[in-house]
PDB file of C-alpha atoms in Angstrom:
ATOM      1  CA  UNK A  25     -12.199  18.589  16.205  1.00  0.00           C
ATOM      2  CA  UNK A  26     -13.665  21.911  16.538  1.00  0.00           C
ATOM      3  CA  UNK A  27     -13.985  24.775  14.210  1.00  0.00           C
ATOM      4  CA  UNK A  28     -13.196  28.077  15.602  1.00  0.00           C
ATOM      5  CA  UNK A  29     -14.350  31.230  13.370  1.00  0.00           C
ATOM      6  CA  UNK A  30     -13.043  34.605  13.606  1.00  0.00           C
ATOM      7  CA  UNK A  31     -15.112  37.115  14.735  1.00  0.00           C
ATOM      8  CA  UNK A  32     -15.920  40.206  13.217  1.00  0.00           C
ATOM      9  CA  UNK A  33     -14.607  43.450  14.585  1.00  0.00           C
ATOM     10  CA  UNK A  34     -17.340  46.514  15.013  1.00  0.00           C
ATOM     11  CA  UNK A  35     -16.562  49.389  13.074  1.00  0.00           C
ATOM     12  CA  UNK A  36     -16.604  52.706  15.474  1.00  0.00           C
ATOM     13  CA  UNK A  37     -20.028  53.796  15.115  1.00  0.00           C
ATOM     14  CA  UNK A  38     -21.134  50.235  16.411  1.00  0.00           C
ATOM     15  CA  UNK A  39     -18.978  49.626  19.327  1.00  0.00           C
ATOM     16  CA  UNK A  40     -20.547  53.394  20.320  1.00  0.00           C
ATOM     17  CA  UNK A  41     -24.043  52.138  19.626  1.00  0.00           C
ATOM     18  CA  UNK A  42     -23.084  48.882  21.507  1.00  0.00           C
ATOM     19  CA  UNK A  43     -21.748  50.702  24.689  1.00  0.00           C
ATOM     20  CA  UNK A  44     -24.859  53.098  24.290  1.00  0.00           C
ATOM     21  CA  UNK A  45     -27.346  49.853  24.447  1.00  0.00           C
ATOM     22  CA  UNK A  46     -25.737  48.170  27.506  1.00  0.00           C
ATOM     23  CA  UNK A  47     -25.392  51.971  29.272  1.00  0.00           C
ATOM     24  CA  UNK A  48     -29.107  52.075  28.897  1.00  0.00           C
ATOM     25  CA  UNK A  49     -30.108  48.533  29.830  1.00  0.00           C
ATOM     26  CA  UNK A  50     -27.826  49.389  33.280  1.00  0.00           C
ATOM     27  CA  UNK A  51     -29.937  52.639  34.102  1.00  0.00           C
ATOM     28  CA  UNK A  52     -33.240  51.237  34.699  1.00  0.00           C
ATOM     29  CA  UNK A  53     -33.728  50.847  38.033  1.00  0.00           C
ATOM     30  CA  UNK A  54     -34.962  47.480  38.352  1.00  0.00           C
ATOM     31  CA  UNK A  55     -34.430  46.699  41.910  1.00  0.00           C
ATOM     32  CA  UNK A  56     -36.985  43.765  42.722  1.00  0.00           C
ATOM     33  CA  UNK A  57     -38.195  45.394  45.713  1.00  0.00           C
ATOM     34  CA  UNK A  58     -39.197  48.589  43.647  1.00  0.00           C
ATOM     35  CA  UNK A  59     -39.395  48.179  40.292  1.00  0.00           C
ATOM     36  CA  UNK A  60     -42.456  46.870  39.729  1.00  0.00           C
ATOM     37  CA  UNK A  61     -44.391  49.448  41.519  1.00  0.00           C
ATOM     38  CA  UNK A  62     -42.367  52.090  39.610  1.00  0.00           C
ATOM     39  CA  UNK A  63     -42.964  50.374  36.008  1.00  0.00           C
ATOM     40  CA  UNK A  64     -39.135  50.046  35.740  1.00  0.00           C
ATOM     41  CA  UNK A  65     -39.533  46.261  34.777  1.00  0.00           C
ATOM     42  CA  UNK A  66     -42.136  47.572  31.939  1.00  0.00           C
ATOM     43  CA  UNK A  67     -40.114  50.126  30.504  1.00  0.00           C
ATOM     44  CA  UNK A  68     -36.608  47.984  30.873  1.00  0.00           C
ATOM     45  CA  UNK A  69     -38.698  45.092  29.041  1.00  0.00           C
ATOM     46  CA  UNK A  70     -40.272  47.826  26.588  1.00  0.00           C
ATOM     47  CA  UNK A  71     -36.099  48.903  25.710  1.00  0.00           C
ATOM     48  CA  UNK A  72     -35.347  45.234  25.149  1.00  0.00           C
ATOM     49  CA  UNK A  73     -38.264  44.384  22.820  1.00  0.00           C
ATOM     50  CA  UNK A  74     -37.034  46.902  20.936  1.00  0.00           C
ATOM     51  CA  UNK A  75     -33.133  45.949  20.754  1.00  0.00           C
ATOM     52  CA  UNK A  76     -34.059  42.302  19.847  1.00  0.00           C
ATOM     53  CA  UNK A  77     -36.355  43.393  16.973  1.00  0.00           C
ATOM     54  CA  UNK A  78     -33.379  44.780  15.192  1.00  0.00           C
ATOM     55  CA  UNK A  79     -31.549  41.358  15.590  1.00  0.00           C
ATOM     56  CA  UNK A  80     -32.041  39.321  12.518  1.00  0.00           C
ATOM     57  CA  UNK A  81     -31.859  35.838  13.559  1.00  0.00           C
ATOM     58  CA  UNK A  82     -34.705  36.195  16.615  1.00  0.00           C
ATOM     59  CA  UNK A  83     -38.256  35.632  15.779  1.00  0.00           C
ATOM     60  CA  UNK A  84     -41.139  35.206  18.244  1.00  0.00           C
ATOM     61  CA  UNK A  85     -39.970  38.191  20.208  1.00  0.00           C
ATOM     62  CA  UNK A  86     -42.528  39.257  23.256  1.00  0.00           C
ATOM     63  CA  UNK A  87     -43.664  38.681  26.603  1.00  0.00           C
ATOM     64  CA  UNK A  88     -44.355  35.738  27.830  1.00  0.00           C
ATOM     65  CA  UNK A  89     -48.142  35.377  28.548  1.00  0.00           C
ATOM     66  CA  UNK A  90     -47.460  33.989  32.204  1.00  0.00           C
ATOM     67  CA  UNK A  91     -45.443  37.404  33.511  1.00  0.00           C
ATOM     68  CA  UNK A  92     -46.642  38.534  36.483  1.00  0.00           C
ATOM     69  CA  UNK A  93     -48.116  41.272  36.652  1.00  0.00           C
ATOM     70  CA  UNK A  94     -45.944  44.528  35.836  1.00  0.00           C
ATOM     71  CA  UNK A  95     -43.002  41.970  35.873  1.00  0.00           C
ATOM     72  CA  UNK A  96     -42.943  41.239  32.263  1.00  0.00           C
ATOM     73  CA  UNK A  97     -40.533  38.077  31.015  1.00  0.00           C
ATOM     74  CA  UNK A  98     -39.088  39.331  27.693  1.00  0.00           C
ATOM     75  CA  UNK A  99     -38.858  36.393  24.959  1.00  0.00           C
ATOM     76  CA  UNK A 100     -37.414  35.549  21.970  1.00  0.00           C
ATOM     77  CA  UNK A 101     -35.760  32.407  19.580  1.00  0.00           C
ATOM     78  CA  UNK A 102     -33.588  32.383  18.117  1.00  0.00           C
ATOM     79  CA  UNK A 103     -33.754  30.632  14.738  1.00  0.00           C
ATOM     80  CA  UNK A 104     -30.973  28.435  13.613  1.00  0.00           C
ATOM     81  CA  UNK A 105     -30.285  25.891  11.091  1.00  0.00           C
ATOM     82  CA  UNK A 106     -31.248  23.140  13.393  1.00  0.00           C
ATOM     83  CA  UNK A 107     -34.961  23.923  13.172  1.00  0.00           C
ATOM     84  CA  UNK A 108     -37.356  21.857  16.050  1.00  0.00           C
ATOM     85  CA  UNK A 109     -34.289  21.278  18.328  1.00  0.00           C
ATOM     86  CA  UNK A 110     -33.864  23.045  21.512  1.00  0.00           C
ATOM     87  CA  UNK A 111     -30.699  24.642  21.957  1.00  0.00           C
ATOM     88  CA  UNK A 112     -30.105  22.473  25.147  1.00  0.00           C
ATOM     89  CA  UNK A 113     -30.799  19.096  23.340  1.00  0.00           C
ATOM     90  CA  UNK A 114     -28.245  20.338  20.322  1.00  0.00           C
ATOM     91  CA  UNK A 115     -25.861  21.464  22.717  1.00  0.00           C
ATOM     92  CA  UNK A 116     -25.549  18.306  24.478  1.00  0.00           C
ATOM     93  CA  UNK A 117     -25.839  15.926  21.045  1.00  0.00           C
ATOM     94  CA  UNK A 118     -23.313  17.416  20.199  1.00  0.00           C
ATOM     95  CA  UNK A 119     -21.235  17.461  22.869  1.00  0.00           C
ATOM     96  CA  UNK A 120     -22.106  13.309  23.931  1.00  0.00           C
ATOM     97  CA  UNK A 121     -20.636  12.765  19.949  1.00  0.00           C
ATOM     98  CA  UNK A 122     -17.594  14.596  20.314  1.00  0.00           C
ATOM     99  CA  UNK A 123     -16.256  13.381  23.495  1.00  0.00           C
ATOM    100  CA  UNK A 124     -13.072  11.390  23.516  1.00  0.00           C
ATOM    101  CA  UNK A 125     -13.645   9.488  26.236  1.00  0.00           C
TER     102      UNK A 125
END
């Protein structure tokens, strides 16, 4: 059997700073054919560094050393209670031991 939670509801000022966040992410022009000659991709990654470092449960939050160039790959974990376990493996444990067939 599983547990369902319910979820918090955001008070005004965050569903406005919520709305403001995703309004921003969906400006940068990051059209693959341009952006990386316009340093979209850097400045969209440079916004979303900055997002996740406010998130409490994310740690190792960067780019990833392989990016291309001026294509950076934003990166982060997220840290759990299931510590050396990738989210994939956990996710399917758990769903293999709580199947009913």
């Amino acid at each position: 059997t599983m547990t369902t939670t319910k979820s918090a509801k955001l008070t005004d000022a965050e569903a406005e700073a919520a709305i403001a966040s995703f309004q921003r992410i969906i400006s940068y022009p990051t059209v693959s054919s341009t952006a990386p000659s316009t340093g979209a991709y850097e400045e969209c990654a440079e916004f979303l560094l900055s997002e996740l470092k406010s998130v409490p449960c994310l740690e190792g939050i960067g780019i990833l050393d392989e990016s291309p160039p001026r294509c950076p790959v934003v990166v982060a974990q997220w840290k759990g209670v299931h510590e050396g376990k990738s989210a994939t493996k956990y996710e399917l444990e758990y769903y293999q031991s709580h199947s009913t067939s």
